[in-house]
Amino acid sequence: MNAKAKGALKDGLQCEVVGGTHKGKSGTVRDIHTSKTGHVTITVVQANGDRFKTLARNVATRGGRAS
């Protein structure tokens, strides 16, 4: 499942966070990483330059849910 999520996300895609702490925020996907435990994390850069990390399963892209 995690490999699917990583394949669906690519650097530069616009996304919106649909779950978790950052729910409702949106921005550009950067720095996709798979942790030792197998969870896929991404860095999202907002339009104002702020950055935050979130789990890929909490993110939806324009084409639909990414995970």
Coordinates of C-alpha atoms in Angstrom, one line a residue:
M1 CA 0.0 0.0 0.0
N2 CA 2.8 2.5 0.8
A3 CA 4.5 1.9 -2.5
K4 CA 1.2 2.8 -4.3
A5 CA 1.0 6.0 -2.3
K6 CA 4.5 7.0 -3.2
G7 CA 3.9 6.2 -6.9
A8 CA 0.8 8.4 -6.9
L9 CA 2.6 11.4 -5.4
K10 CA 5.3 13.2 -7.3
D11 CA 7.3 16.3 -6.5
G12 CA 5.6 19.5 -7.8
L13 CA 2.0 18.2 -7.6
Q14 CA -0.6 20.4 -6.0
C15 CA -2.2 18.8 -3.0
E16 CA -4.6 19.3 -0.1
V17 CA -4.4 17.8 3.3
V18 CA -7.6 15.9 4.1
G19 CA -6.7 14.5 7.5
G20 CA -4.4 14.8 10.5
T21 CA -3.0 17.9 12.2
H22 CA -2.7 20.0 9.0
K23 CA -6.2 19.2 7.7
G24 CA -7.4 22.0 5.3
K25 CA -4.0 23.2 4.3
S26 CA -2.8 22.9 0.7
G27 CA 0.4 23.4 -1.3
T28 CA 3.0 21.7 -3.4
V29 CA 4.4 18.3 -2.7
R30 CA 8.2 18.1 -2.0
D31 CA 10.6 15.6 -0.5
I32 CA 8.8 12.2 -0.5
H33 CA 10.4 9.8 1.9
T34 CA 9.6 6.3 3.2
S35 CA 10.5 5.8 6.8
K36 CA 12.1 2.7 8.3
T37 CA 8.7 1.5 9.4
G38 CA 7.3 1.9 5.9
H39 CA 5.2 5.0 6.3
V40 CA 5.4 7.5 3.5
T41 CA 6.0 11.1 4.6
I42 CA 6.0 14.3 2.4
T43 CA 6.9 17.9 2.9
V44 CA 4.2 20.3 1.7
V45 CA 5.2 23.9 0.8
Q46 CA 2.4 26.4 1.0
A47 CA 2.1 29.4 -1.3
N48 CA 3.4 31.7 1.4
G49 CA 6.6 29.6 1.8
D50 CA 5.7 27.8 5.0
R51 CA 6.6 24.1 5.1
F52 CA 5.2 21.2 7.0
K53 CA 5.6 17.4 7.0
T54 CA 2.6 15.1 6.9
L55 CA 1.8 11.5 6.1
A56 CA 1.0 10.7 2.4
R57 CA -2.2 8.9 3.4
N58 CA -3.6 12.3 4.7
V59 CA -3.1 14.0 1.3
A60 CA -5.4 14.3 -1.8
T61 CA -4.1 15.5 -5.1
R62 CA -6.2 17.0 -7.9
G63 CA -6.8 13.5 -9.4
G64 CA -8.3 12.2 -6.2
R65 CA -7.1 10.7 -3.0
A66 CA -3.4 9.8 -3.2
S67 CA -3.3 6.8 -1.0

